[in-house]
């Protein structure tokens, strides 16, 4: 029984009832002006439905009254963009007038019918409700009083559900809107993947530098070297915290800020961090870095960061040659280091995969692996035009 009466305790039932009443009020107003032409309101709704903004207004009203508080309501709130959308809006307005008027009339007539049945059961004459004009008072009418109330319950709930289903069908997103939503979802997933790579590159680099510095300081047993190592760990950790705060800011904001992310102009920080970890970095930059577009420069910074992190993580404090070149519409980067004898790289780590993915997203390519001279090389080329 409680489950049967549950719709009566939901606010949605009554907001849907209000939605049913709106067309009846409009029709009643017109019949008050000219009762001889009840078909005029339906005819007027045709050109009204062709107005693009009407679809937005109907969608907003349907969401507010038919699906209040429901996120995935399936009802669009955008203007009509095609003639198909306009046609669906016209059908919606016609259906709303017919179903809404029928539902609203049921909510008026059925309570009146129950009241007159109760009057007949009490020995009084009916109050003008159709089909009861000739009825004579009798106590047996009391048995029929619940029937109109049950029908009223079914009308309120049923017509509300019917209007909601029609709204989802006729005011639902068009094919173009569904495609736009899919593209937005895809961009969201791509952004999540990019943020995961950002965290991997930034935090992974900081932790690698900290581990290498801490291990070198403990092995050296030199207070002066230990002080330098702690300073390098502090600087790298501070930079990682800044990156983490920026990434968390992106997650908190609805739109990603285009500024604030490090670019190749900040590459000196990476090189100094690698040198402080014991690596002998020979860096050379040729060409105008300031002409590199922001997205390419930012991704180039992360690629260089990941390449240096891999050197420190897998090869340790070894000589590293870094070459960055801007020429002929291309940004070229090369990181080369000798391989320890016991090291057997596969080139399948998540860091190297991230480098290849970043390069591919920008229309470039990356390759990595051992060279004939025994060095490990990461070579990346990115178009900048």
Short mmCIF file of C-alpha atoms in Angstrom, two decimals:
data_model
loop_
_atom_site.label_atom_id
_atom_site.label_comp_id
_atom_site.label_asym_id
_atom_site.label_seq_id
_atom_site.Cartn_x
_atom_site.Cartn_y
_atom_site.Cartn_z
CA UNK A 1 0.00 0.00 0.00
CA UNK A 2 2.83 2.39 0.88
CA UNK A 3 4.43 1.72 -2.49
CA UNK A 4 1.12 2.40 -4.24
CA UNK A 5 0.74 5.77 -2.53
CA UNK A 6 4.40 6.77 -2.92
CA UNK A 7 3.79 9.00 -6.00
CA UNK A 8 1.51 11.17 -3.86
CA UNK A 9 4.45 12.01 -1.59
CA UNK A 10 6.73 13.15 -4.43
CA UNK A 11 6.87 16.78 -5.44
CA UNK A 12 7.39 15.74 -9.08
CA UNK A 13 3.79 14.47 -9.23
CA UNK A 14 2.42 17.93 -8.45
CA UNK A 15 4.82 19.86 -10.69
CA UNK A 16 3.71 17.58 -13.53
CA UNK A 17 0.09 18.33 -12.61
CA UNK A 18 0.87 22.04 -12.91
CA UNK A 19 2.39 21.35 -16.34
CA UNK A 20 -0.88 19.66 -17.39
CA UNK A 21 -2.93 22.64 -16.32
CA UNK A 22 -1.12 25.28 -18.40
CA UNK A 23 -2.65 24.29 -21.81
CA UNK A 24 -6.15 24.10 -20.31
CA UNK A 25 -5.81 27.65 -19.02
CA UNK A 26 -4.83 28.89 -22.48
CA UNK A 27 -7.69 27.00 -24.18
CA UNK A 28 -10.18 28.21 -21.57
CA UNK A 29 -9.07 31.79 -22.14
CA UNK A 30 -9.69 31.49 -25.87
CA UNK A 31 -13.09 29.79 -25.40
CA UNK A 32 -14.05 32.67 -23.15
CA UNK A 33 -13.27 35.04 -26.04
CA UNK A 34 -14.84 32.96 -28.84
CA UNK A 35 -16.46 29.64 -27.82
CA UNK A 36 -17.54 28.91 -31.41
CA UNK A 37 -13.97 28.24 -32.67
CA UNK A 38 -12.32 25.76 -30.28
CA UNK A 39 -9.92 24.66 -33.05
CA UNK A 40 -8.15 28.02 -33.28
CA UNK A 41 -5.63 27.39 -30.43
CA UNK A 42 -4.38 24.22 -32.16
CA UNK A 43 -3.99 26.10 -35.43
CA UNK A 44 -2.13 28.98 -33.80
CA UNK A 45 0.37 26.59 -32.23
CA UNK A 46 1.71 25.57 -35.68
CA UNK A 47 3.53 28.83 -36.55
CA UNK A 48 4.49 29.29 -32.91
CA UNK A 49 6.24 25.92 -32.90
CA UNK A 50 8.28 26.92 -35.96
CA UNK A 51 10.01 29.70 -34.02
CA UNK A 52 13.45 28.34 -32.97
CA UNK A 53 13.37 29.86 -29.49
CA UNK A 54 10.09 28.14 -28.60
CA UNK A 55 11.88 24.79 -28.36
CA UNK A 56 14.26 26.21 -25.78
CA UNK A 57 11.39 27.66 -23.73
CA UNK A 58 9.44 24.42 -23.84
CA UNK A 59 12.54 22.45 -22.92
CA UNK A 60 13.28 24.66 -19.93
CA UNK A 61 9.69 24.41 -18.73
CA UNK A 62 9.56 20.63 -19.27
CA UNK A 63 12.79 20.11 -17.32
CA UNK A 64 11.60 22.36 -14.52
CA UNK A 65 8.14 20.81 -14.12
CA UNK A 66 8.37 17.27 -15.56
CA UNK A 67 11.86 16.26 -14.42
CA UNK A 68 12.83 18.64 -11.59
CA UNK A 69 16.29 18.02 -10.19
CA UNK A 70 17.01 15.23 -12.70
CA UNK A 71 20.42 15.56 -14.38
CA UNK A 72 20.05 13.16 -17.30
CA UNK A 73 16.48 14.12 -18.15
CA UNK A 74 16.94 13.61 -21.90
CA UNK A 75 15.18 16.91 -22.63
CA UNK A 76 17.03 19.51 -24.69
CA UNK A 77 17.22 23.20 -23.83
CA UNK A 78 18.56 24.48 -27.15
CA UNK A 79 16.69 26.33 -29.94
CA UNK A 80 15.57 24.51 -33.06
CA UNK A 81 18.47 24.21 -35.46
CA UNK A 82 16.76 22.24 -38.25
CA UNK A 83 13.30 21.91 -39.75
CA UNK A 84 13.09 18.49 -38.15
CA UNK A 85 13.50 20.12 -34.75
CA UNK A 86 10.81 22.66 -35.62
CA UNK A 87 8.44 19.87 -36.70
CA UNK A 88 9.05 17.99 -33.46
CA UNK A 89 8.32 21.18 -31.53
CA UNK A 90 4.99 21.63 -33.35
CA UNK A 91 4.03 18.03 -32.57
CA UNK A 92 5.01 18.58 -28.94
CA UNK A 93 2.80 21.66 -28.65
CA UNK A 94 -0.15 19.81 -30.17
CA UNK A 95 0.36 16.80 -27.94
CA UNK A 96 0.75 19.01 -24.91
CA UNK A 97 -2.53 20.78 -25.64
CA UNK A 98 -4.46 17.52 -26.16
CA UNK A 99 -2.95 15.44 -23.35
CA UNK A 100 -2.67 18.39 -20.99
CA UNK A 101 -6.27 19.45 -21.50
CA UNK A 102 -7.50 15.88 -21.03
CA UNK A 103 -5.47 15.46 -17.86
CA UNK A 104 -6.52 18.82 -16.46
CA UNK A 105 -10.21 18.15 -17.19
CA UNK A 106 -9.89 14.77 -15.48
CA UNK A 107 -8.52 16.41 -12.35
CA UNK A 108 -11.56 18.75 -12.32
CA UNK A 109 -14.34 16.39 -13.31
CA UNK A 110 -13.38 13.31 -11.27
CA UNK A 111 -13.30 15.07 -7.86
CA UNK A 112 -16.66 16.66 -8.73
CA UNK A 113 -18.03 13.22 -9.60
CA UNK A 114 -16.83 11.78 -6.29
CA UNK A 115 -18.42 14.72 -4.44
CA UNK A 116 -21.79 14.25 -6.15
CA UNK A 117 -21.74 10.51 -5.46
CA UNK A 118 -21.18 11.34 -1.81
CA UNK A 119 -24.14 13.78 -1.93
CA UNK A 120 -26.38 11.10 -3.46
CA UNK A 121 -25.31 8.67 -0.74
CA UNK A 122 -26.20 11.32 1.87
CA UNK A 123 -29.69 11.78 0.40
CA UNK A 124 -29.05 15.01 -1.49
CA UNK A 125 -29.62 15.83 -5.15
CA UNK A 126 -26.59 15.82 -7.50
CA UNK A 127 -24.92 19.11 -8.40
CA UNK A 128 -25.18 18.99 -12.19
CA UNK A 129 -22.41 16.47 -13.00
CA UNK A 130 -23.18 14.67 -16.32
CA UNK A 131 -24.76 11.21 -16.09
CA UNK A 132 -25.98 11.88 -12.55
CA UNK A 133 -28.74 14.38 -13.33
CA UNK A 134 -31.49 11.76 -13.19
CA UNK A 135 -30.00 9.73 -10.32
CA UNK A 136 -31.98 9.36 -7.12
CA UNK A 137 -30.32 9.59 -3.71
CA UNK A 138 -29.40 6.20 -2.22
CA UNK A 139 -26.86 5.04 0.36
CA UNK A 140 -25.39 2.53 -2.14
CA UNK A 141 -23.69 5.41 -4.00
CA UNK A 142 -21.23 5.54 -1.12
CA UNK A 143 -19.68 2.34 -2.50
CA UNK A 144 -18.86 4.17 -5.75
CA UNK A 145 -17.18 7.21 -4.18
CA UNK A 146 -13.66 5.63 -4.14
CA UNK A 147 -13.86 4.81 -7.86
CA UNK A 148 -13.48 8.40 -9.19
CA UNK A 149 -10.73 9.01 -6.63
CA UNK A 150 -8.82 5.99 -7.90
CA UNK A 151 -9.29 7.22 -11.47
CA UNK A 152 -8.10 10.65 -10.36
CA UNK A 153 -4.96 9.09 -8.91
CA UNK A 154 -4.35 7.21 -12.17
CA UNK A 155 -4.98 10.36 -14.23
CA UNK A 156 -2.59 12.54 -12.22
CA UNK A 157 0.22 9.97 -12.26
CA UNK A 158 -0.46 8.50 -15.70
CA UNK A 159 -0.86 11.75 -17.62
CA UNK A 160 2.26 13.09 -15.92
CA UNK A 161 4.28 10.06 -16.98
CA UNK A 162 2.85 10.29 -20.50
CA UNK A 163 3.82 13.95 -20.84
CA UNK A 164 7.32 13.19 -19.57
CA UNK A 165 7.75 10.40 -22.12
CA UNK A 166 6.49 12.65 -24.91
CA UNK A 167 8.86 15.41 -23.82
CA UNK A 168 11.84 13.08 -23.98
CA UNK A 169 10.76 11.90 -27.42
CA UNK A 170 9.80 15.22 -29.04
CA UNK A 171 12.07 17.61 -27.12
CA UNK A 172 14.99 15.23 -26.81
CA UNK A 173 18.39 16.08 -28.28
CA UNK A 174 18.73 15.97 -32.04
CA UNK A 175 21.39 13.96 -33.85
CA UNK A 176 23.62 17.05 -34.03
CA UNK A 177 23.22 17.68 -30.30
CA UNK A 178 24.04 14.07 -29.48
CA UNK A 179 27.14 14.31 -31.65
CA UNK A 180 28.18 17.52 -29.88
CA UNK A 181 27.65 15.87 -26.50
CA UNK A 182 29.75 12.89 -27.63
CA UNK A 183 32.53 15.20 -28.78
CA UNK A 184 32.41 17.04 -25.45
CA UNK A 185 32.63 13.73 -23.61
CA UNK A 186 35.58 12.71 -25.77
CA UNK A 187 37.35 15.99 -25.06
CA UNK A 188 36.72 15.44 -21.36
CA UNK A 189 38.30 12.00 -21.48
CA UNK A 190 41.26 13.34 -23.46
CA UNK A 191 41.70 16.08 -20.85
CA UNK A 192 41.67 13.51 -18.04
CA UNK A 193 44.34 11.53 -19.87
CA UNK A 194 46.43 14.66 -20.34
CA UNK A 195 46.16 15.49 -16.64
CA UNK A 196 47.22 11.95 -15.74
CA UNK A 197 50.29 12.38 -17.96
CA UNK A 198 50.99 15.77 -16.37
CA UNK A 199 51.00 14.21 -12.91
CA UNK A 200 53.09 11.27 -14.07
CA UNK A 201 55.72 13.48 -15.68
CA UNK A 202 55.92 16.18 -13.01
CA UNK A 203 55.64 14.13 -9.84
CA UNK A 204 57.62 11.24 -11.31
CA UNK A 205 60.46 13.58 -12.22
CA UNK A 206 60.49 15.14 -8.74
CA UNK A 207 60.51 11.78 -6.99
CA UNK A 208 63.25 10.45 -9.24
CA UNK A 209 65.45 13.48 -8.54
CA UNK A 210 64.78 13.19 -4.79
CA UNK A 211 65.66 9.48 -4.72
CA UNK A 212 68.84 9.96 -6.76
CA UNK A 213 69.95 12.94 -4.66
CA UNK A 214 69.21 11.22 -1.37
CA UNK A 215 71.10 8.09 -2.43
CA UNK A 216 74.10 10.09 -3.66
CA UNK A 217 74.23 12.15 -0.47
CA UNK A 218 74.17 9.06 1.72
CA UNK A 219 76.90 7.39 -0.34
CA UNK A 220 79.13 10.48 -0.42
CA UNK A 221 79.13 11.11 3.32
CA UNK A 222 80.16 14.72 2.60
CA UNK A 223 78.27 17.43 4.52
CA UNK A 224 78.78 19.98 1.74
CA UNK A 225 77.48 17.59 -0.92
CA UNK A 226 74.57 16.66 1.35
CA UNK A 227 73.62 20.34 1.66
CA UNK A 228 73.64 20.73 -2.11
CA UNK A 229 71.57 17.56 -2.51
CA UNK A 230 68.98 18.75 0.02
CA UNK A 231 68.78 22.11 -1.74
CA UNK A 232 68.19 20.36 -5.07
CA UNK A 233 65.51 18.15 -3.51
CA UNK A 234 63.85 21.21 -2.01
CA UNK A 235 63.83 23.10 -5.31
CA UNK A 236 62.55 20.13 -7.28
CA UNK A 237 59.88 19.39 -4.68
CA UNK A 238 58.73 23.00 -4.74
CA UNK A 239 58.38 22.91 -8.51
CA UNK A 240 56.43 19.64 -8.28
CA UNK A 241 54.08 21.18 -5.70
CA UNK A 242 53.47 24.12 -8.04
CA UNK A 243 52.67 21.73 -10.87
CA UNK A 244 50.37 19.71 -8.61
CA UNK A 245 48.53 22.83 -7.47
CA UNK A 246 48.10 23.93 -11.08
CA UNK A 247 46.73 20.53 -12.15
CA UNK A 248 44.33 20.49 -9.21
CA UNK A 249 43.24 23.98 -10.25
CA UNK A 250 42.43 22.63 -13.71
CA UNK A 251 40.28 19.93 -12.11
CA UNK A 252 38.44 22.49 -10.02
CA UNK A 253 37.76 24.84 -12.94
CA UNK A 254 35.28 24.16 -15.71
CA UNK A 255 37.79 25.34 -18.32
CA UNK A 256 41.48 24.65 -18.53
CA UNK A 257 43.63 27.78 -18.31
CA UNK A 258 45.97 28.10 -21.28
CA UNK A 259 48.66 29.83 -19.24
CA UNK A 260 50.64 28.78 -16.22
CA UNK A 261 52.00 25.53 -17.65
CA UNK A 262 55.78 25.41 -18.10
CA UNK A 263 57.19 25.70 -21.62
CA UNK A 264 60.54 25.05 -23.25
CA UNK A 265 61.53 28.54 -22.11
CA UNK A 266 61.64 27.00 -18.61
CA UNK A 267 63.83 24.08 -19.70
CA UNK A 268 66.80 25.44 -17.72
CA UNK A 269 65.02 24.31 -14.57
CA UNK A 270 64.98 20.73 -15.85
CA UNK A 271 68.62 20.83 -16.91
CA UNK A 272 69.78 22.25 -13.59
CA UNK A 273 67.76 19.65 -11.73
CA UNK A 274 69.42 16.88 -13.73
CA UNK A 275 72.88 18.39 -13.13
CA UNK A 276 72.17 18.65 -9.41
CA UNK A 277 71.39 14.93 -9.45
CA UNK A 278 74.90 14.18 -10.73
CA UNK A 279 74.23 13.94 -14.46
CA UNK A 280 76.66 15.78 -16.72
CA UNK A 281 74.27 17.57 -19.05
CA UNK A 282 75.56 19.00 -22.32
CA UNK A 283 72.68 21.11 -23.64
CA UNK A 284 72.45 23.04 -26.88
CA UNK A 285 69.48 25.07 -28.09
CA UNK A 286 69.41 26.44 -31.63
CA UNK A 287 66.71 28.44 -33.32
CA UNK A 288 64.09 30.87 -32.00
CA UNK A 289 62.21 29.12 -29.20
CA UNK A 290 59.87 32.10 -28.89
CA UNK A 291 58.32 31.23 -32.27
CA UNK A 292 57.18 27.80 -31.07
CA UNK A 293 53.38 27.80 -30.46
CA UNK A 294 52.28 27.50 -26.84
CA UNK A 295 50.77 23.99 -27.04
CA UNK A 296 53.86 22.61 -28.81
CA UNK A 297 56.23 24.34 -26.38
CA UNK A 298 54.32 23.04 -23.35
CA UNK A 299 54.23 19.48 -24.63
CA UNK A 300 57.89 19.75 -25.63
CA UNK A 301 58.75 20.67 -22.05
CA UNK A 302 56.96 17.59 -20.74
CA UNK A 303 58.65 15.36 -23.31
CA UNK A 304 62.07 16.69 -22.31
CA UNK A 305 61.17 16.25 -18.64
CA UNK A 306 60.17 12.63 -19.15
CA UNK A 307 63.30 11.87 -21.19
CA UNK A 308 65.58 13.30 -18.46
CA UNK A 309 63.61 11.47 -15.78
CA UNK A 310 64.16 8.18 -17.62
CA UNK A 311 67.90 8.89 -17.76
CA UNK A 312 68.11 9.50 -14.01
CA UNK A 313 65.85 6.57 -13.17
CA UNK A 314 67.43 3.93 -15.38
CA UNK A 315 70.99 5.10 -16.08
CA UNK A 316 71.80 7.25 -13.05
CA UNK A 317 74.43 10.01 -13.00
CA UNK A 318 75.74 9.63 -16.55
CA UNK A 319 76.69 12.14 -19.25
CA UNK A 320 73.59 13.36 -21.09
CA UNK A 321 73.50 15.22 -24.39
CA UNK A 322 70.42 17.38 -25.00
CA UNK A 323 69.78 19.03 -28.33
CA UNK A 324 66.78 21.30 -29.02
CA UNK A 325 66.48 22.73 -32.53
CA UNK A 326 63.87 24.98 -34.14
CA UNK A 327 64.14 25.18 -37.91
CA UNK A 328 62.11 24.74 -41.10
CA UNK A 329 58.76 24.58 -39.30
CA UNK A 330 59.84 21.76 -36.99
CA UNK A 331 60.83 21.45 -33.36
CA UNK A 332 63.43 18.71 -32.94
CA UNK A 333 64.59 17.33 -29.60
CA UNK A 334 67.20 14.70 -28.90
CA UNK A 335 68.27 13.25 -25.55
CA UNK A 336 71.18 10.80 -25.66
CA UNK A 337 72.96 9.00 -22.82
CA UNK A 338 75.22 5.94 -22.46
CA UNK A 339 73.63 2.72 -21.30
CA UNK A 340 74.92 0.89 -18.24
CA UNK A 341 76.23 -2.55 -19.12
CA UNK A 342 73.66 -4.40 -17.01
CA UNK A 343 70.75 -2.41 -18.38
CA UNK A 344 68.50 -4.07 -20.96
CA UNK A 345 65.92 -1.48 -22.00
CA UNK A 346 62.75 -2.47 -23.81
CA UNK A 347 61.33 0.95 -24.63
CA UNK A 348 57.85 -0.15 -23.47
CA UNK A 349 57.53 1.89 -20.27
CA UNK A 350 54.61 4.22 -19.62
CA UNK A 351 56.94 7.24 -19.82
CA UNK A 352 58.15 6.43 -23.32
CA UNK A 353 54.62 5.59 -24.37
CA UNK A 354 53.53 8.99 -23.05
CA UNK A 355 56.25 10.67 -25.13
CA UNK A 356 55.01 8.93 -28.26
CA UNK A 357 51.38 9.82 -27.48
CA UNK A 358 52.21 13.49 -26.92
CA UNK A 359 54.12 13.65 -30.19
CA UNK A 360 51.33 11.89 -32.11
CA UNK A 361 48.66 14.26 -30.75
CA UNK A 362 50.64 17.19 -32.16
CA UNK A 363 51.09 15.55 -35.54
CA UNK A 364 54.73 14.64 -34.91
CA UNK A 365 56.56 11.45 -34.15
CA UNK A 366 58.97 10.10 -31.56
CA UNK A 367 61.34 7.18 -31.50
CA UNK A 368 63.50 5.78 -28.74
CA UNK A 369 65.92 2.92 -28.34
CA UNK A 370 69.58 1.90 -28.22
CA UNK A 371 71.95 3.12 -30.92
CA UNK A 372 74.83 1.28 -32.58
CA UNK A 373 77.38 3.17 -30.48
CA UNK A 374 75.83 1.88 -27.25
CA UNK A 375 73.92 5.04 -26.38
CA UNK A 376 70.23 5.31 -25.62
CA UNK A 377 68.47 7.96 -27.66
CA UNK A 378 65.09 9.66 -27.54
CA UNK A 379 64.40 11.63 -30.72
CA UNK A 380 61.26 13.72 -31.21
CA UNK A 381 60.08 15.93 -34.06
CA UNK A 382 57.03 18.18 -33.74
CA UNK A 383 55.54 20.42 -36.46
CA UNK A 384 55.16 24.06 -35.43
CA UNK A 385 53.18 25.34 -38.41
#
